[in-house]
PDB file of C-alpha atoms in Angstrom:
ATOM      1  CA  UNK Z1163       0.000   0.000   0.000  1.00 47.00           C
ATOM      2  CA  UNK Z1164       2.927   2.348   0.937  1.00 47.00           C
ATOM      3  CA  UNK Z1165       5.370   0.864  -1.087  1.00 53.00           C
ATOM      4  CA  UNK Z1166       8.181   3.187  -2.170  1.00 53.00           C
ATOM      5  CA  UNK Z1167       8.816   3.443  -6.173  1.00 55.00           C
ATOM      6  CA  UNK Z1168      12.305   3.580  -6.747  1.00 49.00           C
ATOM      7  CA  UNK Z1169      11.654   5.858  -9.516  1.00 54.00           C
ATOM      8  CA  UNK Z1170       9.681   8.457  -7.411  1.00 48.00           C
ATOM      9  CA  UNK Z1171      12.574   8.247  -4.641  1.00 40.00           C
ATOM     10  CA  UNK Z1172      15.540   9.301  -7.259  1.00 41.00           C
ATOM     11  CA  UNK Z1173      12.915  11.921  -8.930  1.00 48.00           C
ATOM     12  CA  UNK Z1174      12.929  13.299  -5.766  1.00 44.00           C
ATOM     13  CA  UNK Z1175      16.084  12.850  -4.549  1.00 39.00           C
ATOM     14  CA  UNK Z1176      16.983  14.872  -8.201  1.00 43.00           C
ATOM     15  CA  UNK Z1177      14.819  17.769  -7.871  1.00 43.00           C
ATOM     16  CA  UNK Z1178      16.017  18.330  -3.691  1.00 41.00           C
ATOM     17  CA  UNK Z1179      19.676  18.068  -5.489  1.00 44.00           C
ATOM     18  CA  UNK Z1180      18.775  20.971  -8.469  1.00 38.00           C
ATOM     19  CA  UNK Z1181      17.099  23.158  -5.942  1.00 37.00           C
ATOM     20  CA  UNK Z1182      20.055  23.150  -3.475  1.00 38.00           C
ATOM     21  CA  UNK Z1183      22.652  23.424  -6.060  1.00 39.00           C
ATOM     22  CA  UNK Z1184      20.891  26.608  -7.286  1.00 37.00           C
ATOM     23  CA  UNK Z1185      19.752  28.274  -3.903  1.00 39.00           C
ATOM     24  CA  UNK Z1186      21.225  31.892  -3.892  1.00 38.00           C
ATOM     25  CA  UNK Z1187      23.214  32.290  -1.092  1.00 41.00           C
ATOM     26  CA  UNK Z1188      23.320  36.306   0.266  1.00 43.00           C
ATOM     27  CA  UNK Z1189      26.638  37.027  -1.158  1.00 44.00           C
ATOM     28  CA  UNK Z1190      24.856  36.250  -4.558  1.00 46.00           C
ATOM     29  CA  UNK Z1191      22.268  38.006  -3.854  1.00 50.00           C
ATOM     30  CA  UNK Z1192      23.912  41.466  -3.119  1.00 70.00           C
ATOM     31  CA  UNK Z1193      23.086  44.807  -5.087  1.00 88.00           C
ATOM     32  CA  UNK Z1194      25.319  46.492  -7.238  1.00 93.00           C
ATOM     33  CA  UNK Z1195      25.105  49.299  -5.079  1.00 92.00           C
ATOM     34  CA  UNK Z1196      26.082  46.328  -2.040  1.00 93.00           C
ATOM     35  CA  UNK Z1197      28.840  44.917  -4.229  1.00 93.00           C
ATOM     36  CA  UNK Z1198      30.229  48.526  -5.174  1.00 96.00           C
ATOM     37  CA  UNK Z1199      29.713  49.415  -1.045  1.00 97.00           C
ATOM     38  CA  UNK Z1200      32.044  47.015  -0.780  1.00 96.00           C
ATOM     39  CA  UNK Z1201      34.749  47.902  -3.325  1.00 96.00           C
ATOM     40  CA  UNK Z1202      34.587  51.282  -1.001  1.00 97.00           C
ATOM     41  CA  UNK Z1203      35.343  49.258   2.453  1.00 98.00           C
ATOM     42  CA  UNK Z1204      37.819  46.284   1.864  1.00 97.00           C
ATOM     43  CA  UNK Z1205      41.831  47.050   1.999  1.00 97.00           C
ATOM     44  CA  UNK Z1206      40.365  50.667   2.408  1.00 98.00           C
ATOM     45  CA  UNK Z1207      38.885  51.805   5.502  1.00 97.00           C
ATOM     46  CA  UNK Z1208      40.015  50.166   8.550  1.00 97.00           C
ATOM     47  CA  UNK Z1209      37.286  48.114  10.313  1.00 95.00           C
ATOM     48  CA  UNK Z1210      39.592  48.607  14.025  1.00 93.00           C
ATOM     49  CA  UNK Z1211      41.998  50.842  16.041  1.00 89.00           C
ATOM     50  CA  UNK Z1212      45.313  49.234  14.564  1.00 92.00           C
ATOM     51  CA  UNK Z1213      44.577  50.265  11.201  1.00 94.00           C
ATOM     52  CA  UNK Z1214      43.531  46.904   9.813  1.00 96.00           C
ATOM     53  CA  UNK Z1215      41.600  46.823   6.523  1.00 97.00           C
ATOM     54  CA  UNK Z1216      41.223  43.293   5.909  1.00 98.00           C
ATOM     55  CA  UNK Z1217      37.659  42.971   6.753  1.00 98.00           C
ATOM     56  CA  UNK Z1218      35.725  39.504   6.953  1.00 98.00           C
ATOM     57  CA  UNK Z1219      33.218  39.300   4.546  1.00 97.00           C
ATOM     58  CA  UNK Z1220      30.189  38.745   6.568  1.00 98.00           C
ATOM     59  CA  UNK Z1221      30.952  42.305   8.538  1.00 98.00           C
ATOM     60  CA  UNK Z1222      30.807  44.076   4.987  1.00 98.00           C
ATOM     61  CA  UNK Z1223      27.591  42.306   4.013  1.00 97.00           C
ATOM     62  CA  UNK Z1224      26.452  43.617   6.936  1.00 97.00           C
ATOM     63  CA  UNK Z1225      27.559  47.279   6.742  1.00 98.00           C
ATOM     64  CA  UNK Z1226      26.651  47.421   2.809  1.00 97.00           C
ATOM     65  CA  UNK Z1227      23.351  45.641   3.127  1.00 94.00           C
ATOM     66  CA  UNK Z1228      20.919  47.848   1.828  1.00 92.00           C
ATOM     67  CA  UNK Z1229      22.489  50.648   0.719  1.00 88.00           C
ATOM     68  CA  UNK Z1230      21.976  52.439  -2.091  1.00 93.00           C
ATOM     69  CA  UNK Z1231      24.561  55.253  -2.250  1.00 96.00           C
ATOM     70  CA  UNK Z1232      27.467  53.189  -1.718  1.00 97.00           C
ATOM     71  CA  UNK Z1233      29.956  55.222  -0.179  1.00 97.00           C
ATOM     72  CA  UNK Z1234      27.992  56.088   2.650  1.00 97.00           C
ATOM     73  CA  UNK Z1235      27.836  53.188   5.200  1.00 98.00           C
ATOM     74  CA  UNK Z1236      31.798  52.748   4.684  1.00 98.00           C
ATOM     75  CA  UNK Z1237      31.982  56.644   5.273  1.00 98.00           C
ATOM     76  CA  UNK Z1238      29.652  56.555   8.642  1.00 98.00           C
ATOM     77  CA  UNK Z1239      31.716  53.723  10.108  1.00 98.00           C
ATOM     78  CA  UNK Z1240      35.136  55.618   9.534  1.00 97.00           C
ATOM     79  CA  UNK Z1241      33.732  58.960  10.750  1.00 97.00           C
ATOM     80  CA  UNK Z1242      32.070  56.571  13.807  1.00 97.00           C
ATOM     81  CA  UNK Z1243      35.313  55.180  14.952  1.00 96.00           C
ATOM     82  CA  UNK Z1244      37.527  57.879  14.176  1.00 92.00           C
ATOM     83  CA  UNK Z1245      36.108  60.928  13.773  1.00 84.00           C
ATOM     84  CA  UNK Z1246      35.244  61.144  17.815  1.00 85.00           C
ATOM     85  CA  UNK Z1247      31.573  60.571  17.659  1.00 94.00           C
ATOM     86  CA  UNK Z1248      30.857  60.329  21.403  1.00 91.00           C
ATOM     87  CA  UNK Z1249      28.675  57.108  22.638  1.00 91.00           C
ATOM     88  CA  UNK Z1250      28.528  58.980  25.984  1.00 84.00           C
ATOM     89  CA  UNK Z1251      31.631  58.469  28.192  1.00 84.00           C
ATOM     90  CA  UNK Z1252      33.576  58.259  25.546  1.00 89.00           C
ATOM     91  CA  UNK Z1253      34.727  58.428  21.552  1.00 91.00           C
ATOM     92  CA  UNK Z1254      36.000  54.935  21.329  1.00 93.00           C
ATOM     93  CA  UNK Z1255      33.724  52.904  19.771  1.00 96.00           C
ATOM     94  CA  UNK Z1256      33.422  48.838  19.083  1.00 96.00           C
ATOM     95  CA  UNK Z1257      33.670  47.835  15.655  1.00 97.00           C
ATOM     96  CA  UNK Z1258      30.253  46.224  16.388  1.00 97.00           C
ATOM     97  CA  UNK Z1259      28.632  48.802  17.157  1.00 97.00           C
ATOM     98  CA  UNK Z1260      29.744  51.124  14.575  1.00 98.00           C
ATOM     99  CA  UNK Z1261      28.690  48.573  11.861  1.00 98.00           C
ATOM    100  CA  UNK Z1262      25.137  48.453  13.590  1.00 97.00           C
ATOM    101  CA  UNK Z1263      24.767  52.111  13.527  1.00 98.00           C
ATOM    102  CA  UNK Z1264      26.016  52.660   9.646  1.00 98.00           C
ATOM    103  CA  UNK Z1265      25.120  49.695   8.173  1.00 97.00           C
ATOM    104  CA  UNK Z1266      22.591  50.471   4.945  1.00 95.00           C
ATOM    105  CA  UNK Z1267      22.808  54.560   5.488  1.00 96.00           C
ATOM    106  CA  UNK Z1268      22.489  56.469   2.752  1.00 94.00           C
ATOM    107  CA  UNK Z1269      23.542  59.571   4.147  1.00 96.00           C
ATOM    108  CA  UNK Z1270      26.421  59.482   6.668  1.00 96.00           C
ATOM    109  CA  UNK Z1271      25.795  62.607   8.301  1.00 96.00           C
ATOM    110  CA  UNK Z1272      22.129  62.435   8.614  1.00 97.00           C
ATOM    111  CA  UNK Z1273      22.787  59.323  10.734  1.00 97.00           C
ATOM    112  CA  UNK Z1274      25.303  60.438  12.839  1.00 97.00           C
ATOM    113  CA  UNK Z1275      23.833  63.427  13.599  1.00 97.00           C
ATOM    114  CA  UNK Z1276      20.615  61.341  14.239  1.00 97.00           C
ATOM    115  CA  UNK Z1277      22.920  59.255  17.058  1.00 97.00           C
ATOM    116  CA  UNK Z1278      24.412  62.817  18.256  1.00 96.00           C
ATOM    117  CA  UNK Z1279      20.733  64.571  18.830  1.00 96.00           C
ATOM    118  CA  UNK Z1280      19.614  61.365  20.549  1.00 96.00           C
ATOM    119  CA  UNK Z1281      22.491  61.262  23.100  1.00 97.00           C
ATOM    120  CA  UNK Z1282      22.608  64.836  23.487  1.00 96.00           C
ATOM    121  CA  UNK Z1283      19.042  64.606  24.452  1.00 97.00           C
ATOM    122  CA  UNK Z1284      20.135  61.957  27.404  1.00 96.00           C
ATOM    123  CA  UNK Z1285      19.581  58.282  25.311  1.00 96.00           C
ATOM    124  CA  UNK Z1286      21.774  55.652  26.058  1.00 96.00           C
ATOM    125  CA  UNK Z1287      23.627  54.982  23.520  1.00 96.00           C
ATOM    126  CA  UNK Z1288      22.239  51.050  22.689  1.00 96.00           C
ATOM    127  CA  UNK Z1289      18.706  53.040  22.131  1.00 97.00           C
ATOM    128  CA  UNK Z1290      19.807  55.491  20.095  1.00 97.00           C
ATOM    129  CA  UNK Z1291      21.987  53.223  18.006  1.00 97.00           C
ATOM    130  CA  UNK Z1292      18.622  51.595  17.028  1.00 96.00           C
ATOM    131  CA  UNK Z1293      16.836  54.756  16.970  1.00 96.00           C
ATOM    132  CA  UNK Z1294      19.327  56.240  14.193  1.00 96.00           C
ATOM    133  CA  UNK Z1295      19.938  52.895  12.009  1.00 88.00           C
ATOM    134  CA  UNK Z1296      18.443  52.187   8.618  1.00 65.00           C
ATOM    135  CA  UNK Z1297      15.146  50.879   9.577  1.00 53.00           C
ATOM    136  CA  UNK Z1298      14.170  49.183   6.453  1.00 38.00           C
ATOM    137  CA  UNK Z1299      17.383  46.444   6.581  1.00 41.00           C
ATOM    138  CA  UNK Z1300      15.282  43.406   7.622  1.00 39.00           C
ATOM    139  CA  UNK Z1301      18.941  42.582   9.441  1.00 42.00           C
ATOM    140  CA  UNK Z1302      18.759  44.961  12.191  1.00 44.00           C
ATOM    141  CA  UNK Z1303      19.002  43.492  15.576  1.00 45.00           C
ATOM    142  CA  UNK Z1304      19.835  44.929  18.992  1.00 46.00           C
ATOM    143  CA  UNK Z1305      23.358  43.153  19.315  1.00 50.00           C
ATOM    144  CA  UNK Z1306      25.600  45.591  20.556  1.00 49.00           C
ATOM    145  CA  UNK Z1307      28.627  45.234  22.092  1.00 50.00           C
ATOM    146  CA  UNK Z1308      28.770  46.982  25.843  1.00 52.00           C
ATOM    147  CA  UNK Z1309      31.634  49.877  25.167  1.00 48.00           C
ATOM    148  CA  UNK Z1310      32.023  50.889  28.800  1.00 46.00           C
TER     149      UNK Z1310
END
């Protein structure tokens, strides 16, 4: 009654194997505007304090996802940890964090001036880091790295 049809099984087992071997994985599925983001970020800017610029792939998927002017999430980040954007006790920021912030903007200054206003105004700084980011990356999360 429930016997198994060889045939069916490797039809199947052939059309599982087609669909996997042409899934679009999110690197493939990046934007010009993403890929050219990126051309703007990697052996450019320097993702840390010690001037490295050899960034892991997955951290500039995440800053470039989204954006459509490209040089403007690798700009945010560099003016973010170096251009002494105050978090609140300090101008030191985690790479994390920075990437959270910028990641998608298409206007640099509009969101670090956003993040500015809100602590100025008394926000912690995990708030307004969600407050100021690109809110239509379906990516944005509240993982921020504690910078105290």
């Amino acid at each position: 009654m429930y016997a198994i049809n060889l045939k069916t099984v490797l039809k199947s087992v052939s059309i599982l194997g087609f669909l996997t071997a042409f899934q679009i994985s999110p690197a493939m599925a990046n934007t010009h505007e993403e890929s050219e983001c990126a051309k703007h970020i990697q052996d450019k800017i320097a993702w840390d304090s010690n001037g490295h610029t050899k960034w892991e792939q997955k951290n500039i998927n995440d800053l470039c996802q989204g954006s459509t002017k490209p040089t403007q999430p690798g700009e945010c980040f560099n003016k973010v940890m170096n251009g002494h954007v105050k978090w609140g006790d300090g101008d030191k920021w985690e790479w994390q964090n920075a990437i959270h912030l910028c990641s998608g903007t298409s206007d640099s200054e509009k969101t670090i001036s956003c993040f500015q206003s809100r602590i100025h105004a008394g926000t912690a700084w995990e708030e307004a880091i969600l407050q100021c980011q690109l809110k239509t990356s379906s990516h944005k999360n509240s993982n921020t790295v504690n910078m105290e």
